[in-house]
PDB file of C-alpha atoms in Angstrom:
ATOM      1  CA  MET A   1     151.854  36.610-107.318  1.00 91.00           C
ATOM      2  CA  LYS A   2     152.527  33.139-108.634  1.00 94.00           C
ATOM      3  CA  THR A   3     150.612  30.073-107.525  1.00 96.00           C
ATOM      4  CA  ARG A   4     150.869  26.460-108.579  1.00 96.00           C
ATOM      5  CA  VAL A   5     147.893  24.139-108.674  1.00 97.00           C
ATOM      6  CA  PHE A   6     148.480  20.375-108.775  1.00 97.00           C
ATOM      7  CA  VAL A   7     145.580  18.321-110.078  1.00 97.00           C
ATOM      8  CA  THR A   8     145.789  14.560-109.538  1.00 97.00           C
ATOM      9  CA  LEU A   9     143.368  11.710-110.117  1.00 97.00           C
ATOM     10  CA  LYS A  10     141.791  10.307-106.968  1.00 97.00           C
ATOM     11  CA  THR A  11     143.018   6.891-105.888  1.00 93.00           C
ATOM     12  CA  GLY A  12     140.904   4.205-107.486  1.00 94.00           C
ATOM     13  CA  VAL A  13     140.301   6.192-110.679  1.00 96.00           C
ATOM     14  CA  LEU A  14     141.829   4.463-113.691  1.00 96.00           C
ATOM     15  CA  ASP A  15     144.732   6.340-115.276  1.00 96.00           C
ATOM     16  CA  PRO A  16     145.330   5.080-118.840  1.00 97.00           C
ATOM     17  CA  GLN A  17     147.883   7.836-119.528  1.00 96.00           C
ATOM     18  CA  GLY A  18     149.927   6.740-116.522  1.00 96.00           C
ATOM     19  CA  LYS A  19     149.653   3.112-117.630  1.00 97.00           C
ATOM     20  CA  ALA A  20     150.943   4.062-121.083  1.00 97.00           C
ATOM     21  CA  ILE A  21     153.949   5.871-119.562  1.00 97.00           C
ATOM     22  CA  HIS A  22     154.619   2.871-117.315  1.00 97.00           C
ATOM     23  CA  HIS A  23     154.541   0.524-120.298  1.00 97.00           C
ATOM     24  CA  ALA A  24     156.802   2.789-122.357  1.00 97.00           C
ATOM     25  CA  LEU A  25     159.347   3.046-119.509  1.00 97.00           C
ATOM     26  CA  GLU A  26     159.491  -0.750-119.327  1.00 96.00           C
ATOM     27  CA  GLY A  27     159.876  -0.900-123.096  1.00 96.00           C
ATOM     28  CA  LEU A  28     162.886   1.412-122.805  1.00 96.00           C
ATOM     29  CA  GLY A  29     164.467  -1.008-120.331  1.00 95.00           C
ATOM     30  CA  PHE A  30     163.802   0.822-117.077  1.00 95.00           C
ATOM     31  CA  THR A  31     163.084  -1.819-114.464  1.00 91.00           C
ATOM     32  CA  GLY A  32     161.813  -1.204-110.954  1.00 91.00           C
ATOM     33  CA  VAL A  33     158.928   1.067-111.893  1.00 96.00           C
ATOM     34  CA  ASN A  34     155.972  -0.025-109.767  1.00 96.00           C
ATOM     35  CA  ASP A  35     153.388   2.530-110.790  1.00 96.00           C
ATOM     36  CA  VAL A  36     153.005   5.775-112.711  1.00 97.00           C
ATOM     37  CA  ARG A  37     150.208   8.331-112.319  1.00 96.00           C
ATOM     38  CA  GLN A  38     149.904  11.420-114.468  1.00 97.00           C
ATOM     39  CA  GLY A  39     148.423  14.658-113.229  1.00 97.00           C
ATOM     40  CA  LYS A  40     148.337  18.293-114.233  1.00 97.00           C
ATOM     41  CA  LEU A  41     150.361  21.245-113.079  1.00 97.00           C
ATOM     42  CA  ILE A  42     148.804  24.665-113.621  1.00 97.00           C
ATOM     43  CA  GLU A  43     150.895  27.767-112.978  1.00 96.00           C
ATOM     44  CA  LEU A  44     148.819  30.870-112.331  1.00 97.00           C
ATOM     45  CA  ASP A  45     150.203  34.394-112.407  1.00 96.00           C
ATOM     46  CA  LEU A  46     147.644  36.352-110.378  1.00 96.00           C
ATOM     47  CA  ALA A  47     147.125  39.954-109.352  1.00 95.00           C
ATOM     48  CA  ASP A  48     148.526  40.584-105.863  1.00 91.00           C
ATOM     49  CA  GLY A  49     145.182  40.920-104.092  1.00 88.00           C
ATOM     50  CA  THR A  50     143.776  37.525-105.150  1.00 92.00           C
ATOM     51  CA  SER A  51     142.458  35.677-102.100  1.00 93.00           C
ATOM     52  CA  ALA A  52     142.951  31.998-101.315  1.00 93.00           C
ATOM     53  CA  ALA A  53     139.170  31.575-101.534  1.00 95.00           C
ATOM     54  CA  ASP A  54     139.237  32.892-105.123  1.00 95.00           C
ATOM     55  CA  ILE A  55     141.952  30.431-106.090  1.00 96.00           C
ATOM     56  CA  GLU A  56     139.999  27.578-104.518  1.00 96.00           C
ATOM     57  CA  ALA A  57     136.897  28.671-106.433  1.00 96.00           C
ATOM     58  CA  MET A  58     138.900  28.593-109.692  1.00 96.00           C
ATOM     59  CA  CYS A  59     139.936  25.012-108.914  1.00 97.00           C
ATOM     60  CA  ASN A  60     136.432  23.872-108.012  1.00 97.00           C
ATOM     61  CA  LYS A  61     134.756  25.552-110.976  1.00 96.00           C
ATOM     62  CA  LEU A  62     137.274  24.992-113.760  1.00 97.00           C
ATOM     63  CA  LEU A  63     140.714  23.604-113.077  1.00 97.00           C
ATOM     64  CA  ALA A  64     139.799  20.293-111.449  1.00 97.00           C
ATOM     65  CA  ASN A  65     136.922  17.874-111.947  1.00 97.00           C
ATOM     66  CA  THR A  66     136.298  17.235-108.260  1.00 96.00           C
ATOM     67  CA  VAL A  67     134.316  14.081-108.962  1.00 97.00           C
ATOM     68  CA  ILE A  68     137.469  12.234-110.011  1.00 97.00           C
ATOM     69  CA  GLU A  69     140.317  14.632-109.215  1.00 97.00           C
ATOM     70  CA  ASN A  70     141.960  16.161-106.165  1.00 97.00           C
ATOM     71  CA  PHE A  71     143.753  19.491-106.245  1.00 97.00           C
ATOM     72  CA  ARG A  72     146.428  21.091-104.121  1.00 96.00           C
ATOM     73  CA  ILE A  73     147.261  24.797-104.139  1.00 96.00           C
ATOM     74  CA  GLU A  74     150.832  25.880-103.476  1.00 94.00           C
ATOM     75  CA  PRO A  75     151.962  29.518-103.391  1.00 92.00           C
ATOM     76  CA  VAL A  76     155.307  30.129-105.095  1.00 91.00           C
ATOM     77  CA  SER A  77     157.716  32.330-103.156  1.00 82.00           C
ATOM     78  CA  SER A  78     159.466  34.583-105.676  1.00 66.00           C
TER      79      SER A  78
ATOM     80  CA  MET B   1     160.038   5.218-103.192  1.00 91.00           C
ATOM     81  CA  LYS B   2     157.843   7.944-104.620  1.00 94.00           C
ATOM     82  CA  THR B   3     159.136  10.681-106.866  1.00 96.00           C
ATOM     83  CA  ARG B   4     157.360  13.534-108.593  1.00 96.00           C
ATOM     84  CA  VAL B   5     158.456  14.903-111.942  1.00 97.00           C
ATOM     85  CA  PHE B   6     157.221  18.322-113.019  1.00 97.00           C
ATOM     86  CA  VAL B   7     157.351  18.996-116.748  1.00 97.00           C
ATOM     87  CA  THR B   8     156.839  22.608-117.834  1.00 97.00           C
ATOM     88  CA  LEU B   9     157.099  24.375-121.156  1.00 97.00           C
ATOM     89  CA  LYS B  10     160.192  26.511-121.576  1.00 97.00           C
ATOM     90  CA  THR B  11     159.618  30.268-121.476  1.00 93.00           C
ATOM     91  CA  GLY B  12     158.935  31.559-124.957  1.00 94.00           C
ATOM     92  CA  VAL B  13     157.162  28.387-126.077  1.00 96.00           C
ATOM     93  CA  LEU B  14     153.513  29.056-126.907  1.00 96.00           C
ATOM     94  CA  ASP B  15     151.028  27.387-124.557  1.00 96.00           C
ATOM     95  CA  PRO B  16     147.579  27.228-126.187  1.00 97.00           C
ATOM     96  CA  GLN B  17     146.199  25.053-123.365  1.00 96.00           C
ATOM     97  CA  GLY B  18     147.214  27.678-120.807  1.00 97.00           C
ATOM     98  CA  LYS B  19     145.682  30.414-122.984  1.00 97.00           C
ATOM     99  CA  ALA B  20     142.404  28.463-123.116  1.00 97.00           C
ATOM    100  CA  ILE B  21     142.329  28.124-119.326  1.00 97.00           C
ATOM    101  CA  HIS B  22     143.096  31.844-118.960  1.00 97.00           C
ATOM    102  CA  HIS B  23     140.245  32.719-121.306  1.00 97.00           C
ATOM    103  CA  ALA B  24     137.826  30.367-119.514  1.00 97.00           C
ATOM    104  CA  LEU B  25     138.719  31.843-116.106  1.00 97.00           C
ATOM    105  CA  GLU B  26     137.963  35.330-117.426  1.00 96.00           C
ATOM    106  CA  GLY B  27     134.695  34.023-118.869  1.00 96.00           C
ATOM    107  CA  LEU B  28     133.753  32.743-115.404  1.00 96.00           C
ATOM    108  CA  GLY B  29     134.300  36.242-114.008  1.00 95.00           C
ATOM    109  CA  PHE B  30     137.686  35.776-112.340  1.00 95.00           C
ATOM    110  CA  THR B  31     139.584  39.013-112.785  1.00 91.00           C
ATOM    111  CA  GLY B  32     143.232  39.592-111.982  1.00 91.00           C
ATOM    112  CA  VAL B  33     144.589  36.561-113.792  1.00 96.00           C
ATOM    113  CA  ASN B  34     147.714  37.728-115.621  1.00 96.00           C
ATOM    114  CA  ASP B  35     148.911  34.480-117.140  1.00 96.00           C
ATOM    115  CA  VAL B  36     148.315  30.735-117.019  1.00 97.00           C
ATOM    116  CA  ARG B  37     150.744  28.001-118.053  1.00 96.00           C
ATOM    117  CA  GLN B  38     149.888  24.344-118.039  1.00 97.00           C
ATOM    118  CA  GLY B  39     152.420  21.625-117.366  1.00 97.00           C
ATOM    119  CA  LYS B  40     152.479  17.979-116.424  1.00 97.00           C
ATOM    120  CA  LEU B  41     152.936  16.250-113.110  1.00 97.00           C
ATOM    121  CA  ILE B  42     154.115  12.658-113.218  1.00 97.00           C
ATOM    122  CA  GLU B  43     154.133  10.617-110.020  1.00 96.00           C
ATOM    123  CA  LEU B  44     156.485   7.646-110.143  1.00 97.00           C
ATOM    124  CA  ASP B  45     156.417   4.791-107.655  1.00 96.00           C
ATOM    125  CA  LEU B  46     159.889   3.296-108.012  1.00 96.00           C
ATOM    126  CA  ALA B  47     161.810   0.387-106.504  1.00 95.00           C
ATOM    127  CA  ASP B  48     163.940   1.529-103.584  1.00 92.00           C
ATOM    128  CA  GLY B  49     167.301   1.198-105.314  1.00 88.00           C
ATOM    129  CA  THR B  50     166.510   3.462-108.284  1.00 92.00           C
ATOM    130  CA  SER B  51     169.266   6.039-108.701  1.00 93.00           C
ATOM    131  CA  ALA B  52     168.808   9.726-109.419  1.00 94.00           C
ATOM    132  CA  ALA B  53     170.663   9.179-112.710  1.00 95.00           C
ATOM    133  CA  ASP B  54     168.046   6.593-113.751  1.00 95.00           C
ATOM    134  CA  ILE B  55     165.214   9.009-113.007  1.00 96.00           C
ATOM    135  CA  GLU B  56     166.953  11.734-114.983  1.00 96.00           C
ATOM    136  CA  ALA B  57     167.398   9.313-117.887  1.00 96.00           C
ATOM    137  CA  MET B  58     163.647   8.530-117.792  1.00 96.00           C
ATOM    138  CA  CYS B  59     162.902  12.232-118.041  1.00 97.00           C
ATOM    139  CA  ASN B  60     165.337  12.842-120.888  1.00 97.00           C
ATOM    140  CA  LYS B  61     164.264   9.811-122.893  1.00 96.00           C
ATOM    141  CA  LEU B  62     160.525   9.770-122.368  1.00 97.00           C
ATOM    142  CA  LEU B  63     158.837  12.024-119.854  1.00 97.00           C
ATOM    143  CA  ALA B  64     159.929  15.412-121.186  1.00 97.00           C
ATOM    144  CA  ASN B  65     160.598  16.735-124.661  1.00 97.00           C
ATOM    145  CA  THR B  66     163.755  18.641-123.767  1.00 96.00           C
ATOM    146  CA  VAL B  67     163.622  20.732-126.943  1.00 97.00           C
ATOM    147  CA  ILE B  68     160.612  22.659-125.618  1.00 97.00           C
ATOM    148  CA  GLU B  69     160.186  21.464-122.026  1.00 97.00           C
ATOM    149  CA  ASN B  70     162.032  21.684-118.731  1.00 97.00           C
ATOM    150  CA  PHE B  71     161.690  19.087-116.023  1.00 97.00           C
ATOM    151  CA  ARG B  72     162.235  19.089-112.276  1.00 96.00           C
ATOM    152  CA  ILE B  73     162.577  15.973-110.128  1.00 96.00           C
ATOM    153  CA  GLU B  74     161.341  16.072-106.532  1.00 94.00           C
ATOM    154  CA  PRO B  75     161.556  13.119-104.144  1.00 92.00           C
ATOM    155  CA  VAL B  76     158.445  12.634-102.014  1.00 91.00           C
ATOM    156  CA  SER B  77     159.121  11.986 -98.346  1.00 82.00           C
ATOM    157  CA  SER B  78     156.638   9.373 -97.193  1.00 66.00           C
TER     158      SER B  78
END
């Protein structure tokens, strides 16, 4: 059972990595970029019986820092 | 216009960050995790006229290292 977890910074939290990408894109001549935010994508390959509550616990305890980050869990249909 | 770019390591490329997450999950008592891979999620806020070819060029030139990484572009419906 495959599951994807998307971890993104909350709005209002500074994102220096995103700023650096934005700056580099402009340096390469790409115009029309208003904003860039970088997040994390974590692909989990789980045993079939893993419950949604377990996956949420993994996110809260380890995968995301819920003070500054949001997470979204998305099952992957195989 | 918002667009998400997912950058993932190609299969066969070692992922020490994913291995570390896997190990930490097991340390926290989560059983049934078979594999973890970590990738990047880049959220672009682009001017409305930006073409798909431009976005692909951004990925090839900067956002992904196409020797070891794959990327996937997904428009976000607002």
